[in-house]
mmCIF file of N, CA and C in Angstrom:
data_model
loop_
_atom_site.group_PDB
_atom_site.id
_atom_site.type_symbol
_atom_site.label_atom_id
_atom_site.label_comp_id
_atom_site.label_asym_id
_atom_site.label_seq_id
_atom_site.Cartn_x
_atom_site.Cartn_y
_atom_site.Cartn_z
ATOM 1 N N UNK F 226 10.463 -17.607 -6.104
ATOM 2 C CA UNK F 226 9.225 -17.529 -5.327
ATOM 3 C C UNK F 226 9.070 -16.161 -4.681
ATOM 4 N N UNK F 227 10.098 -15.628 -3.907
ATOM 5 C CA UNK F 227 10.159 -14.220 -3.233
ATOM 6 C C UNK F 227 9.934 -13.455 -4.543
ATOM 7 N N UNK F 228 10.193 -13.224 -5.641
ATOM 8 C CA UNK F 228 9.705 -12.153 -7.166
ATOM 9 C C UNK F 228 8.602 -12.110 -6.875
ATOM 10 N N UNK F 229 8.171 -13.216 -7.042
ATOM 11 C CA UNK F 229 6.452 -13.391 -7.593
ATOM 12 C C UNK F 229 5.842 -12.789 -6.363
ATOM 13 N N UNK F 230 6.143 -13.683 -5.041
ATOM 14 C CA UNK F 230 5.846 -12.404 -3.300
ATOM 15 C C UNK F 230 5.686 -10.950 -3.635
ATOM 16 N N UNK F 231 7.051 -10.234 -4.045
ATOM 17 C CA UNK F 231 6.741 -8.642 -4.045
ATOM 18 C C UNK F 231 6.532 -8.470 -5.305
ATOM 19 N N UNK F 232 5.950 -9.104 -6.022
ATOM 20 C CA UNK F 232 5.117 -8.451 -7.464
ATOM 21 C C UNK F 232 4.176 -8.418 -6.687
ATOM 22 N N UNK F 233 3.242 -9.488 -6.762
ATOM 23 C CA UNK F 233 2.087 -9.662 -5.969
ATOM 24 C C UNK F 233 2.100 -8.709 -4.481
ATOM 25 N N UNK F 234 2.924 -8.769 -3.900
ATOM 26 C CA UNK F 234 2.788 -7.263 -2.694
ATOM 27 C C UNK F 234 2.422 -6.072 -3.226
ATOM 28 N N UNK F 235 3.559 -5.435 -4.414
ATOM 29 C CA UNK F 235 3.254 -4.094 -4.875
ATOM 30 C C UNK F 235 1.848 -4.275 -5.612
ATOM 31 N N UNK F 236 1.061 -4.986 -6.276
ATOM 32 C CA UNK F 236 -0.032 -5.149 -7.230
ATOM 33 C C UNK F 236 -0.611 -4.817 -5.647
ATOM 34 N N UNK F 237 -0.705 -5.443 -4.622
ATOM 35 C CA UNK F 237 -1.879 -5.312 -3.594
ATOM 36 C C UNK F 237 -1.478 -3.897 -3.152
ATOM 37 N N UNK F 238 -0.660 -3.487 -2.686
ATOM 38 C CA UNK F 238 -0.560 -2.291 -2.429
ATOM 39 C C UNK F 238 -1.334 -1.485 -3.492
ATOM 40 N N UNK F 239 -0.971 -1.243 -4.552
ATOM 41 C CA UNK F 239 -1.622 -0.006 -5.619
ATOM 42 C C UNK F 239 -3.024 -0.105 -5.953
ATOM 43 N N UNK F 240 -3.642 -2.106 -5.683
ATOM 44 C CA UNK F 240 -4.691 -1.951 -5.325
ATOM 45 C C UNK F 240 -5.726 -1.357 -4.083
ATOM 46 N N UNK F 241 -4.696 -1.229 -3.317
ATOM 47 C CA UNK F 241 -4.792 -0.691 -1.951
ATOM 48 C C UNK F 241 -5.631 0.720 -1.904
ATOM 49 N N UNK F 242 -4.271 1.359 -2.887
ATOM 50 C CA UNK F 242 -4.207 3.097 -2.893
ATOM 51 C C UNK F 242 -5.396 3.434 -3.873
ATOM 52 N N UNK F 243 -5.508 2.416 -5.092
ATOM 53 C CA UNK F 243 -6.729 2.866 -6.022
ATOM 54 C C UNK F 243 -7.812 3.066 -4.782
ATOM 55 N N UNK F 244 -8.137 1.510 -4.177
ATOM 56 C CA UNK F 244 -9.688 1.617 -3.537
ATOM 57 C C UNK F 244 -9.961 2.713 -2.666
ATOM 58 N N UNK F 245 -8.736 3.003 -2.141
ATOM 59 C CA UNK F 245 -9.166 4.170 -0.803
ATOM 60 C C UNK F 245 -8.930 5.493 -1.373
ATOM 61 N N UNK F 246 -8.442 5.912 -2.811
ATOM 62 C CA UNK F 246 -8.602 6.836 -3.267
ATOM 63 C C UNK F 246 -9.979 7.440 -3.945
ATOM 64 N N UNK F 247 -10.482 5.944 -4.182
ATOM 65 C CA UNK F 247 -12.009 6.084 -4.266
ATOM 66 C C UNK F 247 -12.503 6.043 -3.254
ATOM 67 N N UNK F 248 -12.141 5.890 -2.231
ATOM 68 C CA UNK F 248 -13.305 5.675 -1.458
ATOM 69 C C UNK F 248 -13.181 7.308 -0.647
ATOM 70 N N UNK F 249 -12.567 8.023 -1.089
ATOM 71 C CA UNK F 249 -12.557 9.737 -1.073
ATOM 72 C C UNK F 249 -13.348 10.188 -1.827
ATOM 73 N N UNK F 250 -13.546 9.625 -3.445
ATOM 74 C CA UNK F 250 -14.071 10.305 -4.312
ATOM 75 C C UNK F 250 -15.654 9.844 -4.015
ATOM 76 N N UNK F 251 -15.984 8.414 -3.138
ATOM 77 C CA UNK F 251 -17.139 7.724 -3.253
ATOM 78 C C UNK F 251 -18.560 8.708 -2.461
ATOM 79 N N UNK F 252 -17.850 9.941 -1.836
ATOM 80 C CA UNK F 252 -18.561 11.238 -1.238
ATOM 81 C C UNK F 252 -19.274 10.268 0.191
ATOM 82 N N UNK F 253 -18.727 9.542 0.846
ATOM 83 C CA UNK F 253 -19.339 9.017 1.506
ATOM 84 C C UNK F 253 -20.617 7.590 1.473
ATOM 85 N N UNK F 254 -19.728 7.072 0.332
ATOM 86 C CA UNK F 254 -20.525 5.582 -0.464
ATOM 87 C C UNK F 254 -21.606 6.470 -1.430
ATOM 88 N N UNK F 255 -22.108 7.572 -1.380
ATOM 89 C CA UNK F 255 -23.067 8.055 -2.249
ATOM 90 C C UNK F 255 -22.977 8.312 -3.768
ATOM 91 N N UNK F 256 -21.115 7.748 -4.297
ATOM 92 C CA UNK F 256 -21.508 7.835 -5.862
ATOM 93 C C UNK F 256 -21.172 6.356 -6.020
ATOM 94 N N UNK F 257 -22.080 5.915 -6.772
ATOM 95 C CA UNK F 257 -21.999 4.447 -7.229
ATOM 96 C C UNK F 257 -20.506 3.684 -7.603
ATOM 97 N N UNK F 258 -19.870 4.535 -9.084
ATOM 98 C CA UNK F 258 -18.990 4.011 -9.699
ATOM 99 C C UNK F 258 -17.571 4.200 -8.903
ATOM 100 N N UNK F 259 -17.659 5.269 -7.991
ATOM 101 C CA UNK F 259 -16.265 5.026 -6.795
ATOM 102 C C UNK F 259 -16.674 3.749 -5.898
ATOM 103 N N UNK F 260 -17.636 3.346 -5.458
ATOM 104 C CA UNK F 260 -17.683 2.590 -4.948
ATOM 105 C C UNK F 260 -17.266 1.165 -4.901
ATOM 106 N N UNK F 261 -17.800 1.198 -6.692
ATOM 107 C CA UNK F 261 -17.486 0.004 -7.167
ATOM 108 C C UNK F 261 -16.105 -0.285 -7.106
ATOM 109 N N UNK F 262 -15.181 0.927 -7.166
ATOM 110 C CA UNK F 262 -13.315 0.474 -7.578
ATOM 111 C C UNK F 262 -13.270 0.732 -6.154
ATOM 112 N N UNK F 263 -14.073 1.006 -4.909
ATOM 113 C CA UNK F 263 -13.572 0.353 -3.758
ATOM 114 C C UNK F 263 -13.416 -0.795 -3.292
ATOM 115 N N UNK F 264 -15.034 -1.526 -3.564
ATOM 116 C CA UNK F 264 -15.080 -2.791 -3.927
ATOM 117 C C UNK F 264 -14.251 -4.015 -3.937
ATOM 118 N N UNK F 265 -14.142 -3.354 -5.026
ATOM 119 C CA UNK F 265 -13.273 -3.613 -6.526
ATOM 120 C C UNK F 265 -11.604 -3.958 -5.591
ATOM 121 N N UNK F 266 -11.354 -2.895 -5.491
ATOM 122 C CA UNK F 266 -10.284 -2.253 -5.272
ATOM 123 C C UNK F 266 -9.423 -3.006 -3.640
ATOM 124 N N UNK F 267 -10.268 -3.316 -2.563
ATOM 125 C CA UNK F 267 -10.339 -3.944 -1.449
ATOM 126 C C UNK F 267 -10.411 -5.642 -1.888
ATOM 127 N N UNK F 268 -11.222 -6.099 -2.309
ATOM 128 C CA UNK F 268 -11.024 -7.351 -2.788
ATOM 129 C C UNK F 268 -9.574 -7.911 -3.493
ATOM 130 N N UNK F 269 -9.409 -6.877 -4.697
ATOM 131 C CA UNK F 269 -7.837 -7.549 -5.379
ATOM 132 C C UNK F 269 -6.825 -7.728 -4.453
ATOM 133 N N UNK F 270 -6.692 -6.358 -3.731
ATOM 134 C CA UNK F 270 -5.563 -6.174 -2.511
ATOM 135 C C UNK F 270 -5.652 -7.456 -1.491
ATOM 136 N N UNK F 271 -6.613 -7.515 -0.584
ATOM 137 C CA UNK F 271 -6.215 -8.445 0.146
ATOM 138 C C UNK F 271 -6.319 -10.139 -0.736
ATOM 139 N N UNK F 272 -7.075 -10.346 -1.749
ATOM 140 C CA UNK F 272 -6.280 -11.802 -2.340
ATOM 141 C C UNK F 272 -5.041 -11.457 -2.505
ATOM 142 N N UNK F 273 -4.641 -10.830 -3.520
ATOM 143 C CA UNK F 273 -3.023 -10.275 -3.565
ATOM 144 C C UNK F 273 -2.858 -10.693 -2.346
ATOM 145 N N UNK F 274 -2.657 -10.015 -1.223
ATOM 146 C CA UNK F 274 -2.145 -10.282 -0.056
ATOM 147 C C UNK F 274 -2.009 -11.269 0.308
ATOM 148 N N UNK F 275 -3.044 -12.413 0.239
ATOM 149 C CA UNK F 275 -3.015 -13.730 0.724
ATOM 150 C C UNK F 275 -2.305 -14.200 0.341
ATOM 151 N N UNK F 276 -1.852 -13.992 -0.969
ATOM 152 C CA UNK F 276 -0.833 -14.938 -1.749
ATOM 153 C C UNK F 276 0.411 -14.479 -1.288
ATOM 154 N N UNK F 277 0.614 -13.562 -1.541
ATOM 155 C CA UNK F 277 2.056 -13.044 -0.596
ATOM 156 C C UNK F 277 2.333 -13.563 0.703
ATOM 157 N N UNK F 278 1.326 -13.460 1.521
ATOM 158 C CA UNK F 278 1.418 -14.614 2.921
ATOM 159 C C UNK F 278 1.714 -15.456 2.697
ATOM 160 N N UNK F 279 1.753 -16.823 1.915
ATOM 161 C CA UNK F 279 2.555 -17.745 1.421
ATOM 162 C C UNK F 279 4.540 -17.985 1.532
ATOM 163 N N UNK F 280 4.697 -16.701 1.228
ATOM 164 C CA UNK F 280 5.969 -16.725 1.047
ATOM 165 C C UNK F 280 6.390 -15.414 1.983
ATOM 166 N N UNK F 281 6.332 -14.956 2.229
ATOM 167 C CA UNK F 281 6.691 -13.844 2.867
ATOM 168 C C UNK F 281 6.079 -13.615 4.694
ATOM 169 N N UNK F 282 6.968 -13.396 5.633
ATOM 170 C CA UNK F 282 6.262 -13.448 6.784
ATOM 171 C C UNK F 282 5.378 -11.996 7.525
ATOM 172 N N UNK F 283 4.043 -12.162 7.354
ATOM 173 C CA UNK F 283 3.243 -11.574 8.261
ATOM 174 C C UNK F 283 3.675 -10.020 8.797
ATOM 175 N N UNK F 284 4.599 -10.227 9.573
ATOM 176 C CA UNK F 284 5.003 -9.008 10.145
ATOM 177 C C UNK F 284 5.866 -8.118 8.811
ATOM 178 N N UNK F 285 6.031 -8.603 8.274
ATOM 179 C CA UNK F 285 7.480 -8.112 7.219
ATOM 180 C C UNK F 285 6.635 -7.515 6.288
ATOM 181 N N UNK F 286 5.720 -8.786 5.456
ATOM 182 C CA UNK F 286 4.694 -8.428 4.901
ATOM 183 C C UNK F 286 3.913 -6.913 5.119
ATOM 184 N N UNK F 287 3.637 -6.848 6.574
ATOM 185 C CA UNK F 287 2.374 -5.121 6.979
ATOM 186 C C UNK F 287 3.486 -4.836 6.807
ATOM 187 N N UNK F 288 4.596 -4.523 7.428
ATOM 188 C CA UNK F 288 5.363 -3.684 7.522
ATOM 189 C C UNK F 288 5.657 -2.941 5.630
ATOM 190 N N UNK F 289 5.922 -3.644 4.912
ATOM 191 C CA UNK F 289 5.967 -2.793 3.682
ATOM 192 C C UNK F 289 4.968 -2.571 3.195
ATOM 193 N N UNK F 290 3.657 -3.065 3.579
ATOM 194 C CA UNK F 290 2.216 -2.822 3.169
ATOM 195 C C UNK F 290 1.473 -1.547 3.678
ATOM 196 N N UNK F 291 1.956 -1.511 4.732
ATOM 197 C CA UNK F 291 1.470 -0.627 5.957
ATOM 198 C C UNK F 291 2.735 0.681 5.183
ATOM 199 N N UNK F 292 3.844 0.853 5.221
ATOM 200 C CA UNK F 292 4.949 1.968 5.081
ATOM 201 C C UNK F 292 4.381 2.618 3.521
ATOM 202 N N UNK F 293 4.601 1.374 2.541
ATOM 203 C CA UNK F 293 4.667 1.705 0.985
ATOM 204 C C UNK F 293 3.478 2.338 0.666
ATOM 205 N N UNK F 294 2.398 1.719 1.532
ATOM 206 C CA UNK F 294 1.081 2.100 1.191
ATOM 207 C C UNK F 294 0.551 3.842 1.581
ATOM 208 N N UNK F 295 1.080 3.989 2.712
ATOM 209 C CA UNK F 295 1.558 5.477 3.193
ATOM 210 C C UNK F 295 2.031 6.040 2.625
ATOM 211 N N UNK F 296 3.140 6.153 1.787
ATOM 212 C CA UNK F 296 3.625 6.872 0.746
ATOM 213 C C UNK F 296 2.987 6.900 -0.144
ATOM 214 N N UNK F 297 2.414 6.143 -0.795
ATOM 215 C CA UNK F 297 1.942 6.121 -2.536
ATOM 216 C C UNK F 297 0.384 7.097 -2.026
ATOM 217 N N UNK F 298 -0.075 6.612 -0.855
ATOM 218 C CA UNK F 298 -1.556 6.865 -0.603
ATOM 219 C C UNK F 298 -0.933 8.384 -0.582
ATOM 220 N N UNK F 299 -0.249 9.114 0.233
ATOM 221 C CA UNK F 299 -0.114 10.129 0.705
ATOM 222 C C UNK F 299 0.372 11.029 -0.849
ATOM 223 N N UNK F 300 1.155 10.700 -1.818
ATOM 224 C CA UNK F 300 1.329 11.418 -2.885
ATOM 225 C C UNK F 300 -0.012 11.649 -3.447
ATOM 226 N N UNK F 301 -0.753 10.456 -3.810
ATOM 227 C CA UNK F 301 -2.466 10.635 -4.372
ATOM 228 C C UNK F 301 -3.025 11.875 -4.309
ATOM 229 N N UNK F 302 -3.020 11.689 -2.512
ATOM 230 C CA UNK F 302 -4.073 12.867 -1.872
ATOM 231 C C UNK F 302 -2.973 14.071 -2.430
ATOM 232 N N UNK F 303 -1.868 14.505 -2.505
ATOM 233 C CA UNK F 303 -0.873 15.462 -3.066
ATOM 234 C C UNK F 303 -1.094 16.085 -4.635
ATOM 235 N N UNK F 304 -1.255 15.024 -5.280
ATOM 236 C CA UNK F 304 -1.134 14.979 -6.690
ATOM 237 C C UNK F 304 -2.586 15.528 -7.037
ATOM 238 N N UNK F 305 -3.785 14.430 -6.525
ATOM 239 C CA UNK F 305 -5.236 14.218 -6.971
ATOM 240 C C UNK F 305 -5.941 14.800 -6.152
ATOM 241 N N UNK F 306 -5.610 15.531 -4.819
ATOM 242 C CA UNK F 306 -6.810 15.616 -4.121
ATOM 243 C C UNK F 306 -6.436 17.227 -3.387
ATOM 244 N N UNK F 307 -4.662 17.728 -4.035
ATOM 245 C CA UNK F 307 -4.467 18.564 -3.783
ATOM 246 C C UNK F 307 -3.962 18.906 -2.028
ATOM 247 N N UNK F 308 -3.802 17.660 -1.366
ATOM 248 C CA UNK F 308 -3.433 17.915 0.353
ATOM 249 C C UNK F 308 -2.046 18.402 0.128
ATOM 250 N N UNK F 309 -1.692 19.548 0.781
ATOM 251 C CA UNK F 309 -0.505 20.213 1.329
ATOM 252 C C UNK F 309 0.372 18.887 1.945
ATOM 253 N N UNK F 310 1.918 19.104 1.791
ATOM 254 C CA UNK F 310 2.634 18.391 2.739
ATOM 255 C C UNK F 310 3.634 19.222 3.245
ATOM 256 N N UNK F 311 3.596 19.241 4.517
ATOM 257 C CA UNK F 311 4.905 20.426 5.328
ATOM 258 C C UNK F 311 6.119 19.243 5.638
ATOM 259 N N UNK F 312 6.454 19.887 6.012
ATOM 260 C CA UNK F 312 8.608 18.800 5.976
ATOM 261 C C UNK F 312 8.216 18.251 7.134
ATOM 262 N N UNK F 313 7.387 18.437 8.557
ATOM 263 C CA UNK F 313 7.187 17.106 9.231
ATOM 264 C C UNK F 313 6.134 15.855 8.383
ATOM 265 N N UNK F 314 5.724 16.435 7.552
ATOM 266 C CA UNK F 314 4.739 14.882 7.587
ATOM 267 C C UNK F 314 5.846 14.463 5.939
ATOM 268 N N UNK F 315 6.775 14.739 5.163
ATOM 269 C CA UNK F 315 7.799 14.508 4.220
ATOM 270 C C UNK F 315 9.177 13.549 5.409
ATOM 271 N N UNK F 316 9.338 14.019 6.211
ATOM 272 C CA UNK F 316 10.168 13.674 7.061
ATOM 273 C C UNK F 316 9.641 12.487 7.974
ATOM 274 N N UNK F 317 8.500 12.150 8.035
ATOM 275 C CA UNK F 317 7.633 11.047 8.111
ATOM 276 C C UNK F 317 7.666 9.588 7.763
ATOM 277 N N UNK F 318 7.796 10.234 6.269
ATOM 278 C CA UNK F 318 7.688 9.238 5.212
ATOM 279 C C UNK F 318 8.914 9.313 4.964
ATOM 280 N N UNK F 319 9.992 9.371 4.432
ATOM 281 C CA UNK F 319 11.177 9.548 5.076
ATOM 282 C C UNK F 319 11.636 8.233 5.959
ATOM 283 N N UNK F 320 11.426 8.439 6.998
ATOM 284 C CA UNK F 320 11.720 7.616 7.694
ATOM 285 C C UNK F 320 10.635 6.313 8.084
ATOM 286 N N UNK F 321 9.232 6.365 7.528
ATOM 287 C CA UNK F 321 8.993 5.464 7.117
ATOM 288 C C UNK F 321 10.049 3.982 5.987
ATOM 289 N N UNK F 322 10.299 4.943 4.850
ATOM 290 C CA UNK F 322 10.738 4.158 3.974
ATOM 291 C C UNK F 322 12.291 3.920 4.256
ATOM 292 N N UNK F 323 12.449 4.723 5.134
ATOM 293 C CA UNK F 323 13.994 4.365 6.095
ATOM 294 C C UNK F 323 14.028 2.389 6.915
ATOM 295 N N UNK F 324 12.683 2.236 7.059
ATOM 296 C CA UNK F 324 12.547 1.680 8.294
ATOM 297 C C UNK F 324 12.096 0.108 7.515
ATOM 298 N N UNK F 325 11.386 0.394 5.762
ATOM 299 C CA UNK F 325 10.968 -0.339 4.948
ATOM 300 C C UNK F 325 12.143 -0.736 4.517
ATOM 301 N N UNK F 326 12.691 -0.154 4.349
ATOM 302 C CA UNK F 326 14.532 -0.486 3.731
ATOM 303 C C UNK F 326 15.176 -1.346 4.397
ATOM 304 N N UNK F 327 15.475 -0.411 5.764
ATOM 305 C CA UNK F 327 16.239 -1.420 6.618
ATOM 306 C C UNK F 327 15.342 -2.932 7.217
ATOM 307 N N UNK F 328 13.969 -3.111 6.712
ATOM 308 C CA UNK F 328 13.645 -4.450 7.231
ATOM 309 C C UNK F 328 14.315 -5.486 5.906
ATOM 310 N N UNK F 329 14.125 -4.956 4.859
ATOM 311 C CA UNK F 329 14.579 -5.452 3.572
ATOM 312 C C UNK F 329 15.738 -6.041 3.702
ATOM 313 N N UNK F 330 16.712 -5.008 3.749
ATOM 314 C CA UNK F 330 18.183 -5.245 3.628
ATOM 315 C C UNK F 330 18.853 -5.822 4.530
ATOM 316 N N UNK F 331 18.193 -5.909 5.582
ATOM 317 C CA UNK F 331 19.184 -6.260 7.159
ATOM 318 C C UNK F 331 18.688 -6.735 7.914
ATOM 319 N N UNK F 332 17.483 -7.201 7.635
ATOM 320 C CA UNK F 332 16.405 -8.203 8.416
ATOM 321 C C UNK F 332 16.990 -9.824 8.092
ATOM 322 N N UNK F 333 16.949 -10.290 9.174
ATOM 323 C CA UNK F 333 17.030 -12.350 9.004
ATOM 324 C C UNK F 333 15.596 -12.259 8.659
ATOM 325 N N UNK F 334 14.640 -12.369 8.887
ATOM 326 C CA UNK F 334 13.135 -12.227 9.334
ATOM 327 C C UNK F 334 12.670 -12.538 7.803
ATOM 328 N N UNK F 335 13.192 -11.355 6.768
ATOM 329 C CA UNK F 335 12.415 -11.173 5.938
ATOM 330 C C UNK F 335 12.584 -13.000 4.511
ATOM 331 N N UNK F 336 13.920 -13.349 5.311
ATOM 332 C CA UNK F 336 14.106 -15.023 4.336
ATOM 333 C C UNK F 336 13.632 -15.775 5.170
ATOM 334 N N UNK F 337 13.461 -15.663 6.414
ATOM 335 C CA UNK F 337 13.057 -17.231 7.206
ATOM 336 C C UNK F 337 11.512 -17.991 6.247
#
């Protein structure tokens, strides 16, 4: 049951990062077809999500939604949109995924 949880987490996450990567390209809702994979893109994520709420608790849940989603979002804008990253905002994320880890591995929280 927890597999199927973080399949379904990571699918909402990347649906996450698609929609709001469009919703950069959407120039301010003014091009149609970004809009649509915002849409689009906002809808899959939070069903995804819902279903993961099922099995997985709430707080644990944002917490890798909220961290993972920061990273992947933040390479995008790196990769696709060309944003600079200096070693504080690398060191960031960093310890973001420091903090995603240790809820994983060493959390009671994350089986109750």
């Amino acid at each position: 049951m927890y597999n199927s949880a973080y399949a379904y987490l990571l699918l909402a996450i990347i649906s996450e990062v698609i929609a709001t990567s469009a919703l950069k390209a959407s120039d301010g809702f003014t091009r149609i077809v970004p809009v649509i994979v915002v849409v689009t893109g906002y809808v899959a994520a939070f069903y995804l999500l819902s279903l993961v709420l099922r099995s997985i608790p709430v707080g644990i849940t944002y917490a890798i939604w909220s961290g993972v989603g920061i990273i992947f979002i933040t390479l995008v804008a790196y990769f696709a949109f060309r944003q600079s990253l200096d070693i504080p905002a690398l060191a960031g994320m960093g310890l973001i995924l420091a903090g995603v880890l240790v809820i994983n591995f060493f959390s009671k929280t994350v089986t109750a």
